[in-house]
PDB file of C-alpha atoms and ligand atoms in Angstrom:
ATOM      1  CA  MET Q1380      19.199 -38.460  11.760  1.00  0.00           C
ATOM      2  CA  ALA Q1381      16.970 -35.899  10.064  1.00  0.00           C
ATOM      3  CA  LEU Q1382      18.671 -33.388   7.748  1.00  0.00           C
ATOM      4  CA  LEU Q1383      16.687 -30.543   9.279  1.00  0.00           C
ATOM      5  CA  GLU Q1384      15.159 -30.594  12.723  1.00  0.00           C
ATOM      6  CA  VAL Q1385      13.257 -27.533  13.861  1.00  0.00           C
ATOM      7  CA  ARG Q1386      12.120 -27.375  17.477  1.00  0.00           C
ATOM      8  CA  ASN Q1387       9.725 -24.901  19.052  1.00  0.00           C
ATOM      9  CA  LEU Q1388      10.647 -22.049  16.736  1.00  0.00           C
ATOM     10  CA  CYS Q1389       9.118 -18.690  17.654  1.00  0.00           C
ATOM     11  CA  LYS Q1390       9.196 -15.259  16.069  1.00  0.00           C
ATOM     12  CA  SER Q1391       6.984 -12.283  16.750  1.00  0.00           C
ATOM     13  CA  PHE Q1392       6.905  -8.834  15.225  1.00  0.00           C
ATOM     14  CA  ARG Q1393       5.626  -5.564  16.652  1.00  0.00           C
ATOM     15  CA  ASP Q1394       2.973  -4.075  14.472  1.00  0.00           C
ATOM     16  CA  SER Q1395       1.866  -0.615  15.680  1.00  0.00           C
ATOM     17  CA  GLY Q1396       2.539  -1.612  19.295  1.00  0.00           C
ATOM     18  CA  LYS Q1397       0.788  -4.993  19.032  1.00  0.00           C
ATOM     19  CA  ALA Q1398       2.745  -8.286  18.972  1.00  0.00           C
ATOM     20  CA  VAL Q1399       2.127 -10.487  15.944  1.00  0.00           C
ATOM     21  CA  HIS Q1400       3.165 -14.093  16.626  1.00  0.00           C
ATOM     22  CA  ALA Q1401       4.173 -14.901  13.046  1.00  0.00           C
ATOM     23  CA  VAL Q1402       5.743 -18.254  13.976  1.00  0.00           C
ATOM     24  CA  ASN Q1403       4.534 -19.645  17.250  1.00  0.00           C
ATOM     25  CA  GLY Q1404       6.185 -22.842  18.486  1.00  0.00           C
ATOM     26  CA  VAL Q1405       6.754 -24.713  15.230  1.00  0.00           C
ATOM     27  CA  SER Q1406       8.510 -28.111  15.278  1.00  0.00           C
ATOM     28  CA  PHE Q1407       9.168 -30.510  12.420  1.00  0.00           C
ATOM     29  CA  SER Q1408      11.760 -32.832  10.915  1.00  0.00           C
ATOM     30  CA  LEU Q1409      12.800 -33.131   7.305  1.00  0.00           C
ATOM     31  CA  GLU Q1410      14.536 -36.340   6.210  1.00  0.00           C
ATOM     32  CA  ALA Q1411      17.401 -36.125   3.723  1.00  0.00           C
ATOM     33  CA  GLY Q1412      16.307 -36.699   0.134  1.00  0.00           C
ATOM     34  CA  THR Q1413      12.647 -35.913   0.787  1.00  0.00           C
ATOM     35  CA  ALA Q1414      10.373 -32.999  -0.055  1.00  0.00           C
ATOM     36  CA  LEU Q1415       8.336 -31.572   2.801  1.00  0.00           C
ATOM     37  CA  GLY Q1416       5.513 -29.183   2.011  1.00  0.00           C
ATOM     38  CA  LEU Q1417       4.461 -26.213   4.078  1.00  0.00           C
ATOM     39  CA  VAL Q1418       1.003 -24.997   3.258  1.00  0.00           C
ATOM     40  CA  GLY Q1419      -1.175 -22.276   4.752  1.00  0.00           C
ATOM     41  CA  GLU Q1420      -3.174 -19.227   3.813  1.00  0.00           C
ATOM     42  CA  SER Q1421      -1.526 -15.855   3.257  1.00  0.00           C
ATOM     43  CA  GLY Q1422      -0.206 -14.454   6.553  1.00  0.00           C
ATOM     44  CA  SER Q1423       0.025 -17.858   8.267  1.00  0.00           C
ATOM     45  CA  GLY Q1424       3.794 -17.464   8.783  1.00  0.00           C
ATOM     46  CA  LYS Q1425       5.263 -19.502   5.893  1.00  0.00           C
ATOM     47  CA  SER Q1426       7.800 -16.935   4.669  1.00  0.00           C
ATOM     48  CA  THR Q1427       8.814 -16.019   8.205  1.00  0.00           C
ATOM     49  CA  LEU Q1428       9.492 -19.702   8.885  1.00  0.00           C
ATOM     50  CA  ALA Q1429      11.532 -19.990   5.669  1.00  0.00           C
ATOM     51  CA  ARG Q1430      13.633 -16.967   6.567  1.00  0.00           C
ATOM     52  CA  LEU Q1431      14.186 -18.256  10.106  1.00  0.00           C
ATOM     53  CA  VAL Q1432      15.422 -21.620   8.810  1.00  0.00           C
ATOM     54  CA  LEU Q1433      18.018 -19.820   6.663  1.00  0.00           C
ATOM     55  CA  ARG Q1434      18.808 -17.385   9.464  1.00  0.00           C
ATOM     56  CA  LEU Q1435      17.902 -14.443   7.301  1.00  0.00           C
ATOM     57  CA  LEU Q1436      15.863 -13.607  10.380  1.00  0.00           C
ATOM     58  CA  GLU Q1437      16.741 -14.338  14.028  1.00  0.00           C
ATOM     59  CA  PRO Q1438      14.172 -16.332  16.013  1.00  0.00           C
ATOM     60  CA  ASP Q1439      13.027 -15.349  19.507  1.00  0.00           C
ATOM     61  CA  ALA Q1440      13.283 -18.954  20.663  1.00  0.00           C
ATOM     62  CA  GLY Q1441      13.795 -22.496  19.449  1.00  0.00           C
ATOM     63  CA  SER Q1442      16.469 -24.516  17.685  1.00  0.00           C
ATOM     64  CA  ILE Q1443      17.308 -25.330  14.073  1.00  0.00           C
ATOM     65  CA  ARG Q1444      19.505 -28.399  13.676  1.00  0.00           C
ATOM     66  CA  PHE Q1445      20.849 -28.798  10.175  1.00  0.00           C
ATOM     67  CA  ASN Q1446      22.906 -31.909   9.552  1.00  0.00           C
ATOM     68  CA  GLY Q1447      23.464 -32.167  13.313  1.00  0.00           C
ATOM     69  CA  THR Q1448      24.556 -28.547  13.894  1.00  0.00           C
ATOM     70  CA  ASN Q1449      22.348 -26.021  15.673  1.00  0.00           C
ATOM     71  CA  LEU Q1450      22.532 -23.129  13.235  1.00  0.00           C
ATOM     72  CA  LEU Q1451      21.706 -20.695  16.026  1.00  0.00           C
ATOM     73  CA  ASP Q1452      25.022 -21.529  17.733  1.00  0.00           C
ATOM     74  CA  LEU Q1453      27.014 -20.390  14.700  1.00  0.00           C
ATOM     75  CA  ASP Q1454      28.706 -17.033  14.286  1.00  0.00           C
ATOM     76  CA  PHE Q1455      28.811 -15.143  10.992  1.00  0.00           C
ATOM     77  CA  HIS Q1456      31.646 -17.220   9.530  1.00  0.00           C
ATOM     78  CA  GLY Q1457      30.187 -20.509  10.694  1.00  0.00           C
ATOM     79  CA  MET Q1458      26.856 -19.590   9.141  1.00  0.00           C
ATOM     80  CA  ARG Q1459      28.488 -18.531   5.897  1.00  0.00           C
ATOM     81  CA  ALA Q1460      30.103 -21.952   5.616  1.00  0.00           C
ATOM     82  CA  GLN Q1461      26.690 -23.623   6.109  1.00  0.00           C
ATOM     83  CA  ARG Q1462      24.984 -21.352   3.533  1.00  0.00           C
ATOM     84  CA  ARG Q1463      26.487 -23.405   0.780  1.00  0.00           C
ATOM     85  CA  TRP Q1464      24.348 -26.361   1.831  1.00  0.00           C
ATOM     86  CA  LEU Q1465      21.153 -24.389   2.399  1.00  0.00           C
ATOM     87  CA  GLN Q1466      19.736 -22.345  -0.441  1.00  0.00           C
ATOM     88  CA  ILE Q1467      16.474 -20.503  -1.022  1.00  0.00           C
ATOM     89  CA  VAL Q1468      14.360 -19.726  -4.077  1.00  0.00           C
ATOM     90  CA  PHE Q1469      11.882 -16.879  -3.607  1.00  0.00           C
ATOM     91  CA  GLN Q1470       8.517 -16.211  -5.199  1.00  0.00           C
ATOM     92  CA  ASP Q1471       9.597 -13.163  -7.170  1.00  0.00           C
ATOM     93  CA  PRO Q1472      12.441 -14.179  -9.483  1.00  0.00           C
ATOM     94  CA  PHE Q1473      12.888 -10.635 -10.735  1.00  0.00           C
ATOM     95  CA  SER Q1474      13.921  -9.074  -7.455  1.00  0.00           C
ATOM     96  CA  ALA Q1475      16.126 -12.094  -6.690  1.00  0.00           C
ATOM     97  CA  LEU Q1476      18.362 -11.554  -9.736  1.00  0.00           C
ATOM     98  CA  ASN Q1477      20.724  -8.616 -10.109  1.00  0.00           C
ATOM     99  CA  PRO Q1478      19.375  -6.846 -13.232  1.00  0.00           C
ATOM    100  CA  ARG Q1479      22.836  -5.631 -14.259  1.00  0.00           C
ATOM    101  CA  MET Q1480      24.465  -9.049 -14.381  1.00  0.00           C
ATOM    102  CA  PRO Q1481      24.476 -11.194 -17.499  1.00  0.00           C
ATOM    103  CA  VAL Q1482      23.374 -14.774 -16.935  1.00  0.00           C
ATOM    104  CA  HIS Q1483      26.837 -16.346 -17.134  1.00  0.00           C
ATOM    105  CA  GLN Q1484      27.921 -14.097 -14.280  1.00  0.00           C
ATOM    106  CA  LEU Q1485      24.735 -14.599 -12.229  1.00  0.00           C
ATOM    107  CA  LEU Q1486      25.200 -18.341 -12.363  1.00  0.00           C
ATOM    108  CA  SER Q1487      28.936 -18.497 -11.677  1.00  0.00           C
ATOM    109  CA  GLU Q1488      29.085 -15.812  -8.982  1.00  0.00           C
ATOM    110  CA  PRO Q1489      28.215 -18.074  -6.012  1.00  0.00           C
ATOM    111  CA  LEU Q1490      30.818 -20.645  -7.118  1.00  0.00           C
ATOM    112  CA  LEU Q1491      33.488 -17.966  -7.503  1.00  0.00           C
ATOM    113  CA  ASN Q1492      32.532 -16.456  -4.123  1.00  0.00           C
ATOM    114  CA  PHE Q1493      33.024 -19.772  -2.390  1.00  0.00           C
ATOM    115  CA  GLY Q1494      36.250 -20.373  -4.299  1.00  0.00           C
ATOM    116  CA  LEU Q1495      34.859 -23.566  -5.812  1.00  0.00           C
ATOM    117  CA  ILE Q1496      35.861 -22.752  -9.402  1.00  0.00           C
ATOM    118  CA  GLN Q1497      38.506 -20.659 -11.165  1.00  0.00           C
ATOM    119  CA  SER Q1498      37.348 -17.695 -13.251  1.00  0.00           C
ATOM    120  CA  GLY Q1499      38.395 -19.549 -16.421  1.00  0.00           C
ATOM    121  CA  GLU Q1500      35.829 -22.271 -15.654  1.00  0.00           C
ATOM    122  CA  ALA Q1501      32.940 -19.862 -15.068  1.00  0.00           C
ATOM    123  CA  ARG Q1502      31.528 -19.851 -18.581  1.00  0.00           C
ATOM    124  CA  ALA Q1503      31.435 -23.635 -18.951  1.00  0.00           C
ATOM    125  CA  LYS Q1504      29.898 -24.018 -15.502  1.00  0.00           C
ATOM    126  CA  ALA Q1505      27.175 -21.466 -16.301  1.00  0.00           C
ATOM    127  CA  SER Q1506      26.385 -23.294 -19.501  1.00  0.00           C
ATOM    128  CA  GLU Q1507      26.108 -26.596 -17.598  1.00  0.00           C
ATOM    129  CA  LEU Q1508      23.738 -24.990 -15.086  1.00  0.00           C
ATOM    130  CA  LEU Q1509      21.562 -23.561 -17.855  1.00  0.00           C
ATOM    131  CA  ALA Q1510      21.213 -27.008 -19.404  1.00  0.00           C
ATOM    132  CA  LEU Q1511      20.263 -28.432 -16.021  1.00  0.00           C
ATOM    133  CA  VAL Q1512      17.170 -26.230 -15.881  1.00  0.00           C
ATOM    134  CA  GLY Q1513      16.243 -26.667 -19.538  1.00  0.00           C
ATOM    135  CA  LEU Q1514      17.701 -23.436 -20.958  1.00  0.00           C
ATOM    136  CA  ASP Q1515      20.340 -23.214 -23.678  1.00  0.00           C
ATOM    137  CA  ASP Q1516      23.588 -21.322 -24.195  1.00  0.00           C
ATOM    138  CA  SER Q1517      21.912 -18.564 -26.168  1.00  0.00           C
ATOM    139  CA  GLY Q1518      20.969 -17.151 -22.744  1.00  0.00           C
ATOM    140  CA  LEU Q1519      24.520 -16.824 -21.411  1.00  0.00           C
ATOM    141  CA  PHE Q1520      25.043 -13.165 -22.343  1.00  0.00           C
ATOM    142  CA  ARG Q1521      21.481 -12.019 -21.824  1.00  0.00           C
ATOM    143  CA  PHE Q1522      20.159 -10.136 -18.800  1.00  0.00           C
ATOM    144  CA  PRO Q1523      17.308 -11.182 -16.475  1.00  0.00           C
ATOM    145  CA  HIS Q1524      14.741  -8.797 -18.003  1.00  0.00           C
ATOM    146  CA  GLU Q1525      15.163 -10.534 -21.371  1.00  0.00           C
ATOM    147  CA  PHE Q1526      13.649 -13.729 -19.966  1.00  0.00           C
ATOM    148  CA  SER Q1527      10.035 -14.666 -19.212  1.00  0.00           C
ATOM    149  CA  GLY Q1528       8.870 -15.121 -15.609  1.00  0.00           C
ATOM    150  CA  GLY Q1529       9.147 -18.895 -15.826  1.00  0.00           C
ATOM    151  CA  GLN Q1530      12.621 -18.713 -17.361  1.00  0.00           C
ATOM    152  CA  ARG Q1531      13.745 -16.263 -14.687  1.00  0.00           C
ATOM    153  CA  GLN Q1532      12.597 -18.709 -12.028  1.00  0.00           C
ATOM    154  CA  ARG Q1533      14.648 -21.396 -13.805  1.00  0.00           C
ATOM    155  CA  LEU Q1534      17.666 -19.067 -13.532  1.00  0.00           C
ATOM    156  CA  CYS Q1535      17.043 -18.681  -9.780  1.00  0.00           C
ATOM    157  CA  ILE Q1536      16.845 -22.446  -9.413  1.00  0.00           C
ATOM    158  CA  ALA Q1537      20.064 -22.914 -11.410  1.00  0.00           C
ATOM    159  CA  ARG Q1538      21.839 -20.349  -9.273  1.00  0.00           C
ATOM    160  CA  ALA Q1539      20.588 -21.949  -6.051  1.00  0.00           C
ATOM    161  CA  LEU Q1540      21.707 -25.387  -7.253  1.00  0.00           C
ATOM    162  CA  SER Q1541      25.143 -24.186  -8.388  1.00  0.00           C
ATOM    163  CA  LEU Q1542      26.616 -24.824  -4.952  1.00  0.00           C
ATOM    164  CA  GLN Q1543      25.122 -28.340  -4.803  1.00  0.00           C
ATOM    165  CA  PRO Q1544      23.121 -27.629  -1.642  1.00  0.00           C
ATOM    166  CA  ARG Q1545      21.645 -30.374   0.532  1.00  0.00           C
ATOM    167  CA  LEU Q1546      18.470 -28.418   1.223  1.00  0.00           C
ATOM    168  CA  LEU Q1547      16.528 -26.106  -1.028  1.00  0.00           C
ATOM    169  CA  VAL Q1548      13.873 -23.905   0.554  1.00  0.00           C
ATOM    170  CA  LEU Q1549      11.348 -22.883  -2.089  1.00  0.00           C
ATOM    171  CA  ASP Q1550       9.011 -20.079  -1.009  1.00  0.00           C
ATOM    172  CA  GLU Q1551       6.019 -20.011  -3.400  1.00  0.00           C
ATOM    173  CA  PRO Q1552       8.356 -20.628  -6.365  1.00  0.00           C
ATOM    174  CA  THR Q1553       5.551 -20.913  -8.915  1.00  0.00           C
ATOM    175  CA  SER Q1554       2.914 -18.601  -7.451  1.00  0.00           C
ATOM    176  CA  GLY Q1555       3.235 -15.653  -9.806  1.00  0.00           C
ATOM    177  CA  LEU Q1556       3.208 -17.814 -12.940  1.00  0.00           C
ATOM    178  CA  ASP Q1557       0.625 -19.028 -15.460  1.00  0.00           C
ATOM    179  CA  VAL Q1558      -0.796 -22.454 -14.753  1.00  0.00           C
ATOM    180  CA  SER Q1559       0.992 -24.158 -17.674  1.00  0.00           C
ATOM    181  CA  VAL Q1560       4.343 -22.565 -16.794  1.00  0.00           C
ATOM    182  CA  GLN Q1561       3.712 -23.557 -13.179  1.00  0.00           C
ATOM    183  CA  ALA Q1562       3.216 -27.189 -14.192  1.00  0.00           C
ATOM    184  CA  GLN Q1563       6.470 -27.195 -16.200  1.00  0.00           C
ATOM    185  CA  LEU Q1564       8.428 -25.766 -13.282  1.00  0.00           C
ATOM    186  CA  LEU Q1565       6.931 -28.286 -10.895  1.00  0.00           C
ATOM    187  CA  SER Q1566       8.016 -31.155 -13.105  1.00  0.00           C
ATOM    188  CA  LEU Q1567      11.501 -29.633 -13.394  1.00  0.00           C
ATOM    189  CA  LEU Q1568      11.681 -29.469  -9.582  1.00  0.00           C
ATOM    190  CA  GLN Q1569      10.527 -33.089  -9.300  1.00  0.00           C
ATOM    191  CA  ARG Q1570      13.172 -34.200 -11.790  1.00  0.00           C
ATOM    192  CA  LEU Q1571      15.989 -32.253 -10.083  1.00  0.00           C
ATOM    193  CA  GLN Q1572      15.019 -33.639  -6.700  1.00  0.00           C
ATOM    194  CA  LYS Q1573      15.294 -37.221  -7.971  1.00  0.00           C
ATOM    195  CA  GLN Q1574      18.447 -36.571 -10.011  1.00  0.00           C
ATOM    196  CA  PHE Q1575      20.430 -35.081  -7.118  1.00  0.00           C
ATOM    197  CA  GLY Q1576      18.675 -36.614  -4.120  1.00  0.00           C
ATOM    198  CA  LEU Q1577      17.840 -33.076  -3.015  1.00  0.00           C
ATOM    199  CA  SER Q1578      15.785 -32.174   0.026  1.00  0.00           C
ATOM    200  CA  TYR Q1579      13.095 -29.546  -0.335  1.00  0.00           C
ATOM    201  CA  LEU Q1580      11.157 -27.435   2.096  1.00  0.00           C
ATOM    202  CA  PHE Q1581       8.481 -26.442  -0.381  1.00  0.00           C
ATOM    203  CA  ILE Q1582       6.141 -23.612   0.526  1.00  0.00           C
ATOM    204  CA  SER Q1583       2.859 -22.749  -1.142  1.00  0.00           C
ATOM    205  CA  HIS Q1584      -0.594 -21.496  -0.260  1.00  0.00           C
ATOM    206  CA  ASP Q1585      -1.873 -23.991  -2.855  1.00  0.00           C
ATOM    207  CA  LEU Q1586      -2.175 -27.528  -1.491  1.00  0.00           C
ATOM    208  CA  ARG Q1587      -2.408 -29.008  -4.971  1.00  0.00           C
ATOM    209  CA  VAL Q1588       0.947 -27.477  -5.928  1.00  0.00           C
ATOM    210  CA  VAL Q1589       2.484 -28.877  -2.740  1.00  0.00           C
ATOM    211  CA  LYS Q1590       0.989 -32.291  -3.492  1.00  0.00           C
ATOM    212  CA  ALA Q1591       2.660 -32.334  -6.923  1.00  0.00           C
ATOM    213  CA  VAL Q1592       6.124 -32.198  -5.364  1.00  0.00           C
ATOM    214  CA  CYS Q1593       5.881 -33.375  -1.741  1.00  0.00           C
ATOM    215  CA  GLY Q1594       5.031 -36.653  -0.062  1.00  0.00           C
ATOM    216  CA  GLN Q1595       4.492 -35.062   3.347  1.00  0.00           C
ATOM    217  CA  ALA Q1596       3.280 -31.643   4.396  1.00  0.00           C
ATOM    218  CA  LEU Q1597       2.599 -29.413   7.368  1.00  0.00           C
ATOM    219  CA  VAL Q1598      -0.436 -27.170   7.535  1.00  0.00           C
ATOM    220  CA  LEU Q1599       0.288 -23.792   9.086  1.00  0.00           C
ATOM    221  CA  LYS Q1600      -2.319 -21.485  10.589  1.00  0.00           C
ATOM    222  CA  ASP Q1601      -1.547 -18.329  12.586  1.00  0.00           C
ATOM    223  CA  GLY Q1602       2.064 -19.439  13.046  1.00  0.00           C
ATOM    224  CA  ARG Q1603       1.206 -22.922  14.354  1.00  0.00           C
ATOM    225  CA  VAL Q1604       1.190 -26.362  12.766  1.00  0.00           C
ATOM    226  CA  VAL Q1605      -2.454 -27.455  12.887  1.00  0.00           C
ATOM    227  CA  GLU Q1606      -2.151 -30.663  10.887  1.00  0.00           C
ATOM    228  CA  ALA Q1607       0.607 -32.802   9.375  1.00  0.00           C
ATOM    229  CA  GLY Q1608       0.639 -35.896   7.231  1.00  0.00           C
ATOM    230  CA  SER Q1609       0.963 -37.273   3.737  1.00  0.00           C
ATOM    231  CA  THR Q1610      -0.184 -34.808   1.081  1.00  0.00           C
ATOM    232  CA  ARG Q1611      -2.505 -37.468  -0.336  1.00  0.00           C
ATOM    233  CA  GLN Q1612      -4.231 -37.872   3.011  1.00  0.00           C
ATOM    234  CA  LEU Q1613      -4.362 -34.106   3.684  1.00  0.00           C
ATOM    235  CA  PHE Q1614      -5.988 -33.641   0.307  1.00  0.00           C
ATOM    236  CA  SER Q1615      -8.489 -36.494   0.436  1.00  0.00           C
ATOM    237  CA  ARG Q1616      -9.178 -36.768   4.166  1.00  0.00           C
ATOM    238  CA  PRO Q1617      -8.263 -33.525   5.939  1.00  0.00           C
ATOM    239  CA  SER Q1618      -9.001 -33.732   9.645  1.00  0.00           C
ATOM    240  CA  GLN Q1619      -9.141 -29.976  10.298  1.00  0.00           C
ATOM    241  CA  ALA Q1620     -11.777 -27.596   8.951  1.00  0.00           C
ATOM    242  CA  TYR Q1621      -8.955 -25.187   8.044  1.00  0.00           C
ATOM    243  CA  THR Q1622      -7.238 -27.833   5.896  1.00  0.00           C
ATOM    244  CA  ARG Q1623     -10.572 -28.598   4.201  1.00  0.00           C
ATOM    245  CA  GLN Q1624     -10.830 -24.904   3.312  1.00  0.00           C
ATOM    246  CA  LEU Q1625      -7.325 -25.000   1.829  1.00  0.00           C
ATOM    247  CA  VAL Q1626      -8.294 -28.046  -0.251  1.00  0.00           C
ATOM    248  CA  GLU Q1627     -11.381 -26.275  -1.583  1.00  0.00           C
ATOM    249  CA  ALA Q1628      -9.443 -23.066  -2.299  1.00  0.00           C
ATOM    250  CA  SER Q1629      -6.773 -25.081  -4.078  1.00  0.00           C
ATOM    251  CA  LYS Q1630      -9.310 -26.871  -6.272  1.00  0.00           C
ATOM    252  CA  ALA Q1631     -10.746 -23.513  -7.264  1.00  0.00           C
ATOM    253  CA  LEU Q1632      -7.304 -21.991  -7.890  1.00  0.00           C
ATOM    254  CA  SER Q1633      -5.686 -24.683  -9.978  1.00  0.00           C
ATOM    255  CA  LEU Q1634      -7.269 -24.975 -13.357  1.00  0.00           C
ATOM    256  CA  ALA Q1635      -4.814 -27.553 -14.595  1.00  0.00           C
ATOM    257  CA  LYS Q1636      -4.226 -31.029 -13.240  1.00  0.00           C
ATOM    258  CA  PHE Q1637      -0.660 -31.711 -12.152  1.00  0.00           C
TER     259      PHE Q1637
HETATM  260  N1  LIG W2821       8.957  -7.769   9.014  1.00  0.00           N
HETATM  261  C1  LIG W2821       7.721  -7.865   9.522  1.00  0.00           C
HETATM  262  N2  LIG W2821       7.229  -6.917  10.352  1.00  0.00           N
HETATM  263  C2  LIG W2821       5.995  -7.011  10.888  1.00  0.00           C
HETATM  264  N3  LIG W2821       5.156  -8.037  10.663  1.00  0.00           N
HETATM  265  C3  LIG W2821       5.581  -9.011   9.832  1.00  0.00           C
HETATM  266  C4  LIG W2821       6.878  -8.985   9.210  1.00  0.00           C
HETATM  267  N4  LIG W2821       7.015 -10.094   8.454  1.00  0.00           N
HETATM  268  C5  LIG W2821       5.867 -10.779   8.582  1.00  0.00           C
HETATM  269  N5  LIG W2821       5.004 -10.148   9.415  1.00  0.00           N
HETATM  270  C6  LIG W2821       3.652 -10.606   9.795  1.00  0.00           C
HETATM  271  O1  LIG W2821       3.771 -11.973  10.194  1.00  0.00           O
HETATM  272  C7  LIG W2821       2.673 -12.737   9.740  1.00  0.00           C
HETATM  273  C8  LIG W2821       3.169 -13.872   8.857  1.00  0.00           C
HETATM  274  O2  LIG W2821       3.691 -13.345   7.642  1.00  0.00           O
HETATM  275  P1  LIG W2821       4.386 -14.250   6.553  1.00  0.00           P
HETATM  276  O3  LIG W2821       5.409 -15.106   7.226  1.00  0.00           O
HETATM  277  O4  LIG W2821       4.852 -13.371   5.470  1.00  0.00           O
HETATM  278  O5  LIG W2821       3.176 -15.169   6.061  1.00  0.00           O
HETATM  279  P2  LIG W2821       2.953 -15.973   4.695  1.00  0.00           P
HETATM  280  O6  LIG W2821       4.283 -16.138   4.025  1.00  0.00           O
HETATM  281  O7  LIG W2821       2.345 -17.272   5.127  1.00  0.00           O
HETATM  282  O8  LIG W2821       1.982 -15.164   3.878  1.00  0.00           O
HETATM  283  C9  LIG W2821       1.750 -11.762   9.033  1.00  0.00           C
HETATM  284  O9  LIG W2821       0.780 -11.322   9.955  1.00  0.00           O
HETATM  285  C10 LIG W2821       2.667 -10.633   8.651  1.00  0.00           C
HETATM  286  O10 LIG W2821       1.965  -9.410   8.548  1.00  0.00           O
HETATM  287 MG1  LIG W2822       4.913 -15.695   2.031  1.00  0.00          MG
END
């Protein structure tokens, strides 16, 4: 059984009276312990799809089976219980972190909220999480603005992993970062995936970034999947003109080899 099975997912928005079909009949399966890429140009519906999968947004139609449960059947409490297993990392790590919380609190808050640790364990847990993403204890009492963009994204990853989720949705996690910082984060994500047998739904407009982390990928255009396959094959032998364009754009974008 697939960990995540999305069937015929649809979501449209009204934009000055006109309907925009942001996600238009998307289906895919994600096997446990694998990383699936989702690639497409800006506006193709990637973030909408990510938010639908986490039910941060309600779809117009379709189903989302996670570990055998249709998430759309769940009420607020049922969904809250599932949230532990499904976490998201956004592109902008600054807006994702409460600026008034020191790191030890940012990292232990989800665990305390779910009642998974006692307050006396919070500090040690935060320190463990920092180490996991390659940061040291000197950061425990600092605030998000005292970290670089790449470090802040590491904090978001640590916080998302604190609950030991089964699935991590990563929406352009490295897009705002310098190429070298991007490469370091990608290798961290690869290592964490292997270490914990994590499953990723990894979103990027850059096919080369997706290829660094994912074996398989979907190509999204105007809210529809236009091509799917191994990232190696999509990169070297794309069957759609749109995918070829993404490959060319990606080669131009990425100055470093991953
Ligand atoms: N809340 C919203 N209201 C209106 N239109 C939206 C909203 N969110 C997304 N859209 C539109 O849906 C389409 C897909 O957007 P998005 O999912 O953000 O794409 P991507 O992440 O691939 O850049 C775009 O045309 C965008 O303008
Ligand atoms: Mg987006």
